[in-house]
PDB file of C-alpha atoms in Angstrom:
ATOM      1  CA  MET Y   1      20.578 -45.616 -18.653  1.00 49.00           C
ATOM      2  CA  ASP Y   2      21.766 -46.409 -22.528  1.00 55.00           C
ATOM      3  CA  ASP Y   3      22.273 -49.787 -23.896  1.00 62.00           C
ATOM      4  CA  ASP Y   4      25.907 -49.781 -23.533  1.00 58.00           C
ATOM      5  CA  LEU Y   5      25.860 -49.252 -20.121  1.00 52.00           C
ATOM      6  CA  LYS Y   6      23.470 -51.305 -19.164  1.00 58.00           C
ATOM      7  CA  LYS Y   7      25.333 -54.169 -20.982  1.00 59.00           C
ATOM      8  CA  LEU Y   8      28.562 -53.146 -18.970  1.00 53.00           C
ATOM      9  CA  LEU Y   9      26.527 -53.855 -15.772  1.00 53.00           C
ATOM     10  CA  ASP Y  10      24.996 -57.021 -16.997  1.00 59.00           C
ATOM     11  CA  GLU Y  11      28.511 -58.370 -17.610  1.00 56.00           C
ATOM     12  CA  LEU Y  12      29.983 -57.216 -14.311  1.00 47.00           C
ATOM     13  CA  GLU Y  13      27.020 -59.089 -12.293  1.00 53.00           C
ATOM     14  CA  SER Y  14      28.015 -62.057 -14.306  1.00 57.00           C
ATOM     15  CA  LEU Y  15      31.513 -61.606 -13.427  1.00 47.00           C
ATOM     16  CA  LEU Y  16      30.849 -61.011  -9.928  1.00 47.00           C
ATOM     17  CA  GLN Y  17      28.790 -64.443  -9.777  1.00 52.00           C
ATOM     18  CA  LYS Y  18      32.073 -66.288 -11.481  1.00 52.00           C
ATOM     19  CA  ASN Y  19      34.470 -64.315  -8.959  1.00 47.00           C
ATOM     20  CA  ASP Y  20      36.818 -63.625 -11.787  1.00 46.00           C
ATOM     21  CA  GLN Y  21      39.041 -60.764  -9.882  1.00 49.00           C
ATOM     22  CA  GLN Y  22      40.858 -59.672 -13.350  1.00 51.00           C
ATOM     23  CA  GLN Y  23      37.934 -59.486 -15.615  1.00 50.00           C
ATOM     24  CA  ILE Y  24      36.115 -57.674 -12.855  1.00 44.00           C
ATOM     25  CA  LYS Y  25      38.973 -55.300 -12.560  1.00 51.00           C
ATOM     26  CA  GLU Y  26      38.672 -54.558 -16.528  1.00 53.00           C
ATOM     27  CA  GLU Y  27      35.070 -54.088 -16.536  1.00 48.00           C
ATOM     28  CA  THR Y  28      34.801 -51.830 -13.337  1.00 50.00           C
ATOM     29  CA  GLN Y  29      37.179 -49.571 -15.447  1.00 55.00           C
ATOM     30  CA  LYS Y  30      35.050 -49.594 -18.562  1.00 53.00           C
ATOM     31  CA  LEU Y  31      32.152 -48.855 -16.015  1.00 50.00           C
ATOM     32  CA  ASP Y  32      34.061 -45.934 -14.657  1.00 53.00           C
ATOM     33  CA  GLN Y  33      34.839 -44.640 -18.043  1.00 54.00           C
ATOM     34  CA  SER Y  34      31.185 -44.853 -19.185  1.00 55.00           C
ATOM     35  CA  THR Y  35      30.083 -43.092 -15.982  1.00 56.00           C
ATOM     36  CA  ASP Y  36      32.306 -40.219 -16.473  1.00 63.00           C
ATOM     37  CA  ASP Y  37      31.014 -39.983 -20.158  1.00 61.00           C
ATOM     38  CA  MET Y  38      27.316 -39.907 -19.114  1.00 60.00           C
ATOM     39  CA  LYS Y  39      28.033 -36.963 -16.583  1.00 66.00           C
ATOM     40  CA  LYS Y  40      29.886 -35.109 -19.119  1.00 65.00           C
ATOM     41  CA  GLN Y  41      27.102 -35.639 -21.570  1.00 62.00           C
ATOM     42  CA  LEU Y  42      24.281 -34.524 -18.999  1.00 65.00           C
ATOM     43  CA  ASP Y  43      26.453 -31.552 -18.376  1.00 70.00           C
ATOM     44  CA  ARG Y  44      26.551 -30.792 -21.760  1.00 65.00           C
ATOM     45  CA  THR Y  45      22.953 -31.352 -22.351  1.00 67.00           C
ATOM     46  CA  LEU Y  46      22.090 -29.244 -19.499  1.00 74.00           C
ATOM     47  CA  GLU Y  47      24.542 -26.577 -20.883  1.00 76.00           C
ATOM     48  CA  MET Y  48      22.632 -26.515 -24.284  1.00 73.00           C
ATOM     49  CA  LEU Y  49      19.118 -26.328 -22.662  1.00 75.00           C
ATOM     50  CA  LYS Y  50      20.088 -23.384 -20.503  1.00 83.00           C
ATOM     51  CA  LYS Y  51      21.445 -21.682 -23.811  1.00 83.00           C
ATOM     52  CA  LEU Y  52      18.119 -22.642 -25.824  1.00 80.00           C
ATOM     53  CA  GLN Y  53      15.971 -21.272 -22.899  1.00 86.00           C
ATOM     54  CA  VAL Y  54      18.132 -17.799 -22.994  1.00 91.00           C
ATOM     55  CA  ASN Y  55      17.434 -17.497 -26.866  1.00 89.00           C
ATOM     56  CA  GLU Y  56      13.771 -18.514 -26.570  1.00 90.00           C
ATOM     57  CA  LYS Y  57      13.244 -16.141 -23.728  1.00 94.00           C
ATOM     58  CA  ILE Y  58      14.816 -13.359 -25.932  1.00 94.00           C
ATOM     59  CA  ASP Y  59      12.650 -14.340 -28.826  1.00 95.00           C
ATOM     60  CA  ASP Y  60       9.569 -13.889 -26.483  1.00 95.00           C
ATOM     61  CA  ALA Y  61      10.622 -10.704 -24.657  1.00 96.00           C
ATOM     62  CA  VAL Y  62      11.215  -9.208 -28.139  1.00 96.00           C
ATOM     63  CA  LYS Y  63       7.907 -10.388 -29.490  1.00 96.00           C
ATOM     64  CA  GLU Y  64       5.838  -9.411 -26.362  1.00 97.00           C
ATOM     65  CA  LEU Y  65       7.620  -5.934 -26.036  1.00 96.00           C
ATOM     66  CA  LYS Y  66       6.568  -5.284 -29.711  1.00 96.00           C
ATOM     67  CA  ALA Y  67       2.980  -6.085 -29.224  1.00 97.00           C
ATOM     68  CA  LEU Y  68       2.833  -4.061 -25.889  1.00 96.00           C
ATOM     69  CA  ALA Y  69       4.429  -1.115 -27.980  1.00 96.00           C
ATOM     70  CA  LYS Y  70       1.889  -1.570 -30.822  1.00 96.00           C
ATOM     71  CA  GLU Y  71      -1.030  -1.670 -28.272  1.00 96.00           C
ATOM     72  CA  GLN Y  72       0.263   1.677 -26.512  1.00 95.00           C
ATOM     73  CA  ASP Y  73       0.430   3.417 -29.731  1.00 94.00           C
ATOM     74  CA  GLU Y  74      -3.214   2.217 -30.598  1.00 94.00           C
ATOM     75  CA  LEU Y  75      -4.628   3.424 -27.212  1.00 92.00           C
ATOM     76  CA  LYS Y  76      -3.193   6.698 -27.657  1.00 92.00           C
ATOM     77  CA  GLU Y  77      -4.528   7.062 -31.064  1.00 91.00           C
ATOM     78  CA  ALA Y  78      -8.083   5.816 -29.820  1.00 89.00           C
ATOM     79  CA  SER Y  79      -7.866   8.432 -26.576  1.00 86.00           C
ATOM     80  CA  GLU Y  80      -6.575  10.947 -28.419  1.00 84.00           C
ATOM     81  CA  ASN Y  81      -9.454  10.894 -31.291  1.00 84.00           C
ATOM     82  CA  LYS Y  82     -12.171  10.051 -28.404  1.00 82.00           C
ATOM     83  CA  LYS Y  83     -12.972   6.879 -29.473  1.00 85.00           C
ATOM     84  CA  LEU Y  84     -13.014   5.476 -26.131  1.00 86.00           C
ATOM     85  CA  SER Y  85     -14.476   7.323 -22.775  1.00 86.00           C
ATOM     86  CA  GLU Y  86     -12.249   8.388 -20.639  1.00 86.00           C
ATOM     87  CA  GLU Y  87     -13.084   5.457 -18.260  1.00 89.00           C
ATOM     88  CA  GLU Y  88     -12.708   2.967 -20.968  1.00 92.00           C
ATOM     89  CA  ALA Y  89      -9.038   4.277 -21.706  1.00 90.00           C
ATOM     90  CA  SER Y  90      -7.934   4.434 -18.232  1.00 91.00           C
ATOM     91  CA  LYS Y  91      -8.876   0.681 -17.771  1.00 94.00           C
ATOM     92  CA  LYS Y  92      -7.198  -0.599 -20.983  1.00 95.00           C
ATOM     93  CA  GLN Y  93      -3.932   2.019 -19.805  1.00 93.00           C
ATOM     94  CA  GLU Y  94      -4.224   0.047 -16.611  1.00 95.00           C
ATOM     95  CA  GLU Y  95      -3.872  -3.173 -18.045  1.00 97.00           C
ATOM     96  CA  ILE Y  96      -1.105  -2.152 -20.365  1.00 95.00           C
ATOM     97  CA  ASN Y  97       0.468  -1.010 -17.276  1.00 96.00           C
ATOM     98  CA  LYS Y  98       0.003  -4.481 -15.610  1.00 97.00           C
ATOM     99  CA  GLN Y  99       1.424  -6.333 -18.762  1.00 97.00           C
ATOM    100  CA  PHE Y 100       4.807  -4.161 -18.662  1.00 96.00           C
ATOM    101  CA  GLU Y 101       4.964  -5.188 -15.033  1.00 96.00           C
ATOM    102  CA  GLU Y 102       5.004  -9.008 -15.815  1.00 96.00           C
ATOM    103  CA  LEU Y 103       7.360  -8.143 -19.050  1.00 96.00           C
ATOM    104  CA  LYS Y 104       9.586  -6.894 -16.253  1.00 96.00           C
ATOM    105  CA  LYS Y 105       9.681 -10.025 -14.277  1.00 96.00           C
ATOM    106  CA  ASP Y 106      10.495 -11.805 -17.269  1.00 95.00           C
ATOM    107  CA  LEU Y 107      13.461  -9.762 -18.379  1.00 95.00           C
ATOM    108  CA  ASN Y 108      14.667 -10.104 -14.946  1.00 95.00           C
ATOM    109  CA  GLU Y 109      14.293 -14.049 -15.320  1.00 94.00           C
ATOM    110  CA  LEU Y 110      16.189 -13.918 -18.547  1.00 95.00           C
ATOM    111  CA  ASN Y 111      19.076 -12.023 -17.091  1.00 95.00           C
ATOM    112  CA  LYS Y 112      19.379 -14.718 -14.416  1.00 94.00           C
ATOM    113  CA  LEU Y 113      19.007 -17.650 -16.684  1.00 92.00           C
ATOM    114  CA  ASN Y 114      21.616 -15.850 -19.039  1.00 94.00           C
ATOM    115  CA  GLU Y 115      24.350 -15.461 -15.858  1.00 93.00           C
ATOM    116  CA  GLU Y 116      23.811 -19.267 -15.413  1.00 90.00           C
ATOM    117  CA  LEU Y 117      25.518 -19.886 -18.756  1.00 89.00           C
ATOM    118  CA  THR Y 118      29.008 -20.866 -18.930  1.00 85.00           C
ATOM    119  CA  ARG Y 119      29.672 -18.071 -21.376  1.00 85.00           C
ATOM    120  CA  PRO Y 120      26.880 -15.805 -20.695  1.00 91.00           C
ATOM    121  CA  MET Y 121      25.635 -13.615 -23.748  1.00 90.00           C
ATOM    122  CA  ASN Y 122      26.604  -9.931 -23.835  1.00 91.00           C
ATOM    123  CA  LEU Y 123      22.938  -8.420 -23.234  1.00 92.00           C
ATOM    124  CA  SER Y 124      22.582  -4.575 -22.659  1.00 92.00           C
ATOM    125  CA  ASP Y 125      21.586  -3.318 -19.282  1.00 93.00           C
ATOM    126  CA  LEU Y 126      17.726  -2.457 -19.748  1.00 94.00           C
ATOM    127  CA  GLU Y 127      17.365  -1.166 -16.354  1.00 95.00           C
ATOM    128  CA  GLN Y 128      17.031   2.538 -17.106  1.00 96.00           C
ATOM    129  CA  LEU Y 129      14.744   2.201 -19.991  1.00 96.00           C
ATOM    130  CA  LYS Y 130      12.423  -0.254 -17.801  1.00 96.00           C
ATOM    131  CA  ASN Y 131      12.263   2.609 -15.226  1.00 96.00           C
ATOM    132  CA  GLU Y 132      11.786   4.888 -17.638  1.00 96.00           C
ATOM    133  CA  THR Y 133       9.075   3.303 -19.043  1.00 96.00           C
ATOM    134  CA  THR Y 134       7.249   2.334 -15.895  1.00 96.00           C
ATOM    135  CA  LYS Y 135       7.229   6.092 -14.804  1.00 96.00           C
ATOM    136  CA  ASP Y 136       5.659   6.940 -18.442  1.00 96.00           C
ATOM    137  CA  LEU Y 137       3.094   4.308 -18.180  1.00 95.00           C
ATOM    138  CA  ASN Y 138       2.164   5.729 -14.561  1.00 96.00           C
ATOM    139  CA  GLU Y 139       2.187   9.091 -15.840  1.00 95.00           C
ATOM    140  CA  ALA Y 140      -0.160   8.103 -18.660  1.00 93.00           C
ATOM    141  CA  LYS Y 141      -2.537   6.290 -15.994  1.00 93.00           C
ATOM    142  CA  SER Y 142      -2.666   9.434 -13.914  1.00 94.00           C
ATOM    143  CA  LYS Y 143      -3.551  11.840 -16.632  1.00 92.00           C
ATOM    144  CA  LEU Y 144      -6.288   9.783 -17.935  1.00 89.00           C
ATOM    145  CA  ASP Y 145      -7.701   9.402 -14.595  1.00 91.00           C
ATOM    146  CA  GLN Y 146      -7.730  13.313 -14.656  1.00 90.00           C
ATOM    147  CA  GLY Y 147      -9.251  13.561 -18.106  1.00 87.00           C
ATOM    148  CA  LYS Y 148      -6.164  14.845 -19.514  1.00 88.00           C
ATOM    149  CA  SER Y 149      -6.087  12.793 -22.844  1.00 87.00           C
ATOM    150  CA  SER Y 150      -3.988  15.111 -24.806  1.00 86.00           C
ATOM    151  CA  LYS Y 151      -1.231  15.225 -21.857  1.00 90.00           C
ATOM    152  CA  ALA Y 152      -1.324  11.467 -21.417  1.00 90.00           C
ATOM    153  CA  ALA Y 153      -0.790  10.701 -25.241  1.00 92.00           C
ATOM    154  CA  GLN Y 154       2.731  12.050 -24.709  1.00 93.00           C
ATOM    155  CA  ASN Y 155       3.625   9.729 -21.994  1.00 95.00           C
ATOM    156  CA  GLN Y 156       1.694   6.757 -24.060  1.00 94.00           C
ATOM    157  CA  LYS Y 157       3.920   7.625 -27.040  1.00 94.00           C
ATOM    158  CA  SER Y 158       7.242   7.952 -25.047  1.00 95.00           C
ATOM    159  CA  ALA Y 159       6.319   4.603 -23.550  1.00 95.00           C
ATOM    160  CA  ALA Y 160       5.632   2.856 -26.584  1.00 96.00           C
ATOM    161  CA  GLN Y 161       8.963   4.240 -28.276  1.00 97.00           C
ATOM    162  CA  LYS Y 162      10.968   2.567 -25.175  1.00 97.00           C
ATOM    163  CA  MET Y 163       9.227  -0.540 -25.465  1.00 97.00           C
ATOM    164  CA  GLN Y 164      10.183  -0.708 -29.309  1.00 96.00           C
ATOM    165  CA  GLU Y 165      13.785   0.290 -28.152  1.00 96.00           C
ATOM    166  CA  MET Y 166      14.181  -2.414 -25.719  1.00 97.00           C
ATOM    167  CA  ALA Y 167      12.741  -5.017 -28.060  1.00 96.00           C
ATOM    168  CA  ASP Y 168      15.405  -4.089 -30.738  1.00 96.00           C
ATOM    169  CA  GLN Y 169      18.238  -3.925 -28.427  1.00 96.00           C
ATOM    170  CA  LEU Y 170      17.293  -7.065 -27.280  1.00 96.00           C
ATOM    171  CA  ALA Y 171      17.228  -8.644 -30.855  1.00 95.00           C
ATOM    172  CA  GLN Y 172      20.440  -7.136 -31.709  1.00 95.00           C
ATOM    173  CA  ASP Y 173      22.076  -8.483 -28.360  1.00 95.00           C
ATOM    174  CA  LYS Y 174      20.931 -11.755 -29.576  1.00 92.00           C
ATOM    175  CA  GLU Y 175      22.228 -11.674 -33.137  1.00 92.00           C
ATOM    176  CA  ALA Y 176      25.248  -9.954 -32.212  1.00 92.00           C
ATOM    177  CA  ALA Y 177      26.393 -12.579 -29.366  1.00 88.00           C
ATOM    178  CA  ASN Y 178      25.665 -15.698 -31.888  1.00 84.00           C
ATOM    179  CA  LYS Y 179      27.642 -14.341 -34.475  1.00 87.00           C
ATOM    180  CA  GLN Y 180      30.853 -13.654 -32.248  1.00 83.00           C
ATOM    181  CA  GLN Y 181      30.153 -17.171 -30.784  1.00 81.00           C
ATOM    182  CA  ASN Y 182      29.981 -18.938 -34.291  1.00 80.00           C
ATOM    183  CA  GLU Y 183      33.341 -16.587 -35.450  1.00 82.00           C
ATOM    184  CA  GLU Y 184      35.230 -17.385 -32.055  1.00 79.00           C
ATOM    185  CA  ASP Y 185      34.133 -21.446 -32.567  1.00 79.00           C
ATOM    186  CA  MET Y 186      35.500 -21.182 -36.216  1.00 80.00           C
ATOM    187  CA  GLY Y 187      38.829 -20.112 -34.973  1.00 81.00           C
ATOM    188  CA  LEU Y 188      38.781 -22.609 -32.109  1.00 78.00           C
ATOM    189  CA  ILE Y 189      37.971 -25.234 -34.759  1.00 79.00           C
ATOM    190  CA  ARG Y 190      41.179 -24.497 -36.918  1.00 81.00           C
ATOM    191  CA  VAL Y 191      43.425 -24.601 -33.726  1.00 81.00           C
ATOM    192  CA  LEU Y 192      42.350 -27.599 -32.470  1.00 79.00           C
ATOM    193  CA  LEU Y 193      42.630 -29.233 -35.895  1.00 79.00           C
ATOM    194  CA  GLU Y 194      46.111 -28.156 -36.156  1.00 82.00           C
ATOM    195  CA  ASN Y 195      46.747 -29.523 -32.785  1.00 80.00           C
ATOM    196  CA  LEU Y 196      45.166 -32.914 -33.324  1.00 80.00           C
ATOM    197  CA  ILE Y 197      47.214 -33.209 -36.441  1.00 81.00           C
ATOM    198  CA  ALA Y 198      50.356 -32.519 -34.435  1.00 82.00           C
ATOM    199  CA  VAL Y 199      49.375 -34.781 -31.670  1.00 80.00           C
ATOM    200  CA  SER Y 200      48.523 -37.627 -34.478  1.00 80.00           C
ATOM    201  CA  PHE Y 201      51.820 -37.398 -35.915  1.00 81.00           C
ATOM    202  CA  ASP Y 202      53.638 -37.825 -32.513  1.00 81.00           C
ATOM    203  CA  GLN Y 203      51.357 -40.802 -31.715  1.00 79.00           C
ATOM    204  CA  GLU Y 204      52.114 -42.534 -34.693  1.00 79.00           C
ATOM    205  CA  LYS Y 205      55.944 -42.012 -34.477  1.00 82.00           C
ATOM    206  CA  THR Y 206      55.925 -42.853 -30.816  1.00 78.00           C
ATOM    207  CA  MET Y 207      54.273 -46.133 -31.670  1.00 77.00           C
ATOM    208  CA  GLN Y 208      56.443 -46.896 -34.323  1.00 78.00           C
ATOM    209  CA  SER Y 209      59.497 -46.132 -32.141  1.00 78.00           C
ATOM    210  CA  ALA Y 210      58.213 -48.499 -29.492  1.00 74.00           C
ATOM    211  CA  LEU Y 211      58.042 -51.514 -32.000  1.00 75.00           C
ATOM    212  CA  SER Y 212      61.785 -51.129 -32.993  1.00 76.00           C
ATOM    213  CA  VAL Y 213      63.275 -50.748 -29.446  1.00 75.00           C
ATOM    214  CA  ARG Y 214      63.494 -53.760 -26.825  1.00 75.00           C
ATOM    215  CA  ASP Y 215      61.832 -53.305 -23.788  1.00 69.00           C
ATOM    216  CA  THR Y 216      64.915 -53.743 -21.864  1.00 72.00           C
ATOM    217  CA  ASP Y 217      66.103 -50.671 -23.522  1.00 75.00           C
ATOM    218  CA  PRO Y 218      66.323 -47.429 -21.346  1.00 77.00           C
ATOM    219  CA  TYR Y 219      64.973 -45.388 -24.381  1.00 78.00           C
ATOM    220  CA  TYR Y 220      61.744 -47.708 -24.060  1.00 71.00           C
ATOM    221  CA  ARG Y 221      60.799 -46.205 -20.903  1.00 75.00           C
ATOM    222  CA  LYS Y 222      61.470 -42.716 -22.182  1.00 80.00           C
ATOM    223  CA  LEU Y 223      58.757 -43.585 -24.893  1.00 77.00           C
ATOM    224  CA  GLY Y 224      56.300 -44.126 -21.793  1.00 77.00           C
ATOM    225  CA  ARG Y 225      57.062 -40.769 -20.593  1.00 80.00           C
ATOM    226  CA  LYS Y 226      56.519 -39.375 -24.237  1.00 80.00           C
ATOM    227  CA  GLN Y 227      53.297 -41.362 -24.227  1.00 78.00           C
ATOM    228  CA  ARG Y 228      51.995 -39.591 -21.333  1.00 80.00           C
ATOM    229  CA  SER Y 229      53.050 -36.347 -22.591  1.00 82.00           C
ATOM    230  CA  ILE Y 230      50.941 -36.979 -25.849  1.00 79.00           C
ATOM    231  CA  ILE Y 231      48.025 -37.908 -23.221  1.00 79.00           C
ATOM    232  CA  ASP Y 232      48.205 -34.887 -21.470  1.00 80.00           C
ATOM    233  CA  ASP Y 233      48.253 -32.677 -24.625  1.00 80.00           C
ATOM    234  CA  THR Y 234      45.192 -34.691 -25.921  1.00 80.00           C
ATOM    235  CA  LYS Y 235      43.539 -33.630 -22.734  1.00 79.00           C
ATOM    236  CA  MET Y 236      44.034 -29.932 -23.000  1.00 81.00           C
ATOM    237  CA  ILE Y 237      42.523 -30.725 -26.630  1.00 80.00           C
ATOM    238  CA  GLU Y 238      39.443 -32.754 -25.175  1.00 80.00           C
ATOM    239  CA  ASP Y 239      38.815 -29.929 -22.592  1.00 80.00           C
ATOM    240  CA  SER Y 240      38.492 -27.726 -25.348  1.00 79.00           C
ATOM    241  CA  LEU Y 241      36.299 -29.962 -27.561  1.00 80.00           C
ATOM    242  CA  ILE Y 242      34.053 -30.372 -24.575  1.00 77.00           C
ATOM    243  CA  ALA Y 243      33.739 -26.810 -24.114  1.00 78.00           C
ATOM    244  CA  LEU Y 244      32.788 -26.464 -27.975  1.00 79.00           C
ATOM    245  CA  ALA Y 245      30.289 -29.430 -27.661  1.00 75.00           C
ATOM    246  CA  LYS Y 246      28.308 -27.284 -25.010  1.00 74.00           C
ATOM    247  CA  ARG Y 247      27.965 -24.427 -27.319  1.00 73.00           C
ATOM    248  CA  GLN Y 248      27.485 -26.429 -30.695  1.00 76.00           C
ATOM    249  CA  PRO Y 249      24.695 -28.903 -30.400  1.00 71.00           C
ATOM    250  CA  LYS Y 250      25.041 -29.874 -34.049  1.00 74.00           C
ATOM    251  CA  ILE Y 251      28.433 -31.433 -33.478  1.00 77.00           C
ATOM    252  CA  SER Y 252      28.090 -32.206 -29.737  1.00 74.00           C
ATOM    253  CA  THR Y 253      27.013 -35.890 -30.340  1.00 75.00           C
ATOM    254  CA  PHE Y 254      30.086 -36.660 -32.837  1.00 78.00           C
ATOM    255  CA  ILE Y 255      32.518 -35.336 -30.273  1.00 77.00           C
ATOM    256  CA  ASP Y 256      31.043 -37.189 -27.359  1.00 73.00           C
ATOM    257  CA  ARG Y 257      31.208 -40.320 -29.391  1.00 76.00           C
ATOM    258  CA  GLU Y 258      34.948 -39.911 -30.783  1.00 76.00           C
ATOM    259  CA  LEU Y 259      36.299 -38.858 -27.579  1.00 75.00           C
ATOM    260  CA  SER Y 260      34.729 -41.855 -25.908  1.00 73.00           C
ATOM    261  CA  ALA Y 261      36.362 -44.161 -28.474  1.00 74.00           C
ATOM    262  CA  ILE Y 262      39.920 -42.323 -28.205  1.00 73.00           C
ATOM    263  CA  ARG Y 263      40.234 -42.406 -24.234  1.00 68.00           C
ATOM    264  CA  PRO Y 264      40.552 -45.921 -23.725  1.00 69.00           C
ATOM    265  CA  ILE Y 265      43.101 -46.320 -26.666  1.00 68.00           C
ATOM    266  CA  PHE Y 266      45.278 -43.808 -25.243  1.00 66.00           C
ATOM    267  CA  ASN Y 267      44.903 -45.152 -21.599  1.00 65.00           C
ATOM    268  CA  CYS Y 268      45.879 -48.816 -23.017  1.00 66.00           C
ATOM    269  CA  SER Y 269      48.961 -47.408 -24.946  1.00 64.00           C
ATOM    270  CA  LEU Y 270      50.434 -45.910 -21.626  1.00 61.00           C
ATOM    271  CA  MET Y 271      49.806 -49.012 -19.796  1.00 65.00           C
ATOM    272  CA  ILE Y 272      51.620 -51.083 -22.415  1.00 62.00           C
ATOM    273  CA  LEU Y 273      54.557 -48.725 -22.990  1.00 60.00           C
ATOM    274  CA  MET Y 274      54.968 -48.767 -19.334  1.00 60.00           C
ATOM    275  CA  ASN Y 275      54.918 -52.975 -19.161  1.00 60.00           C
ATOM    276  CA  THR Y 276      55.866 -54.965 -22.042  1.00 49.00           C
ATOM    277  CA  LYS Y 277      56.958 -54.274 -25.599  1.00 44.00           C
ATOM    278  CA  ASP Y 278      54.972 -57.538 -27.107  1.00 43.00           C
ATOM    279  CA  ALA Y 279      51.617 -56.041 -26.017  1.00 43.00           C
ATOM    280  CA  ASN Y 280      52.023 -53.219 -28.379  1.00 44.00           C
ATOM    281  CA  TYR Y 281      51.528 -55.620 -31.544  1.00 41.00           C
ATOM    282  CA  GLN Y 282      47.896 -56.207 -29.679  1.00 44.00           C
ATOM    283  CA  LEU Y 283      47.534 -52.544 -29.442  1.00 41.00           C
ATOM    284  CA  ILE Y 284      48.510 -51.901 -33.336  1.00 41.00           C
ATOM    285  CA  ASN Y 285      45.834 -54.537 -34.070  1.00 43.00           C
ATOM    286  CA  ASN Y 286      42.988 -52.836 -32.140  1.00 43.00           C
ATOM    287  CA  LEU Y 287      43.552 -49.382 -33.700  1.00 42.00           C
TER     288      LEU Y 287
END
């Protein structure tokens, strides 16, 4: 619980003791807003953590696949050059096979976690490569058990190449996905900026009009409807900003802070326009 939320709860408790109904209502509205903001912030944080986990799992998989490919190549050279006995070569091959089986589990977990993202990365389907690699590894082990080192070397070489291919593909997928996401977000930021400027001008025009119109004038109610329309337009922009914040951790705190400041002002402006004109001066002074 942050300090602002704790302060609100303390104030609410004090008001309950005083039985100040009007202030209780106002503080409860603030508390509802703070709780809603906290839920949205938690949602964004969870999304960022999932994306971070996906990127880390890709990096780990790439590193482990490259290391295992190198280990497989070294075993091929050692067994071909008779640097290891048939028994030693077979044992080391079995260890590599087991490591690859664990790697396959990690890759499956990576795909599962990626699908949980709001916008999953476009990762290549590695199923065929994994199956072919497993087949090569098993055949290499079988041939080593039979003392056929030269024939086993063909499967070992093929398995190592496929591991390297999977590592390269994953690295390329990650780079392409992050590049595409950044390009899309830059385009979205430009559109949102244009929309925010337009809404800003509409809001200023509406507030100035409200100050020059009597609250008994039918046009005053029309301004109230205009204010509601502005809030609806802003809600669409807000949804886009929240989605952007989930993907871009560096600006998420700024977006969250500014949206939290804007919402109560908009709600207050609508309430004022639907009630009395005089209160507009209070709103203007609070902006």
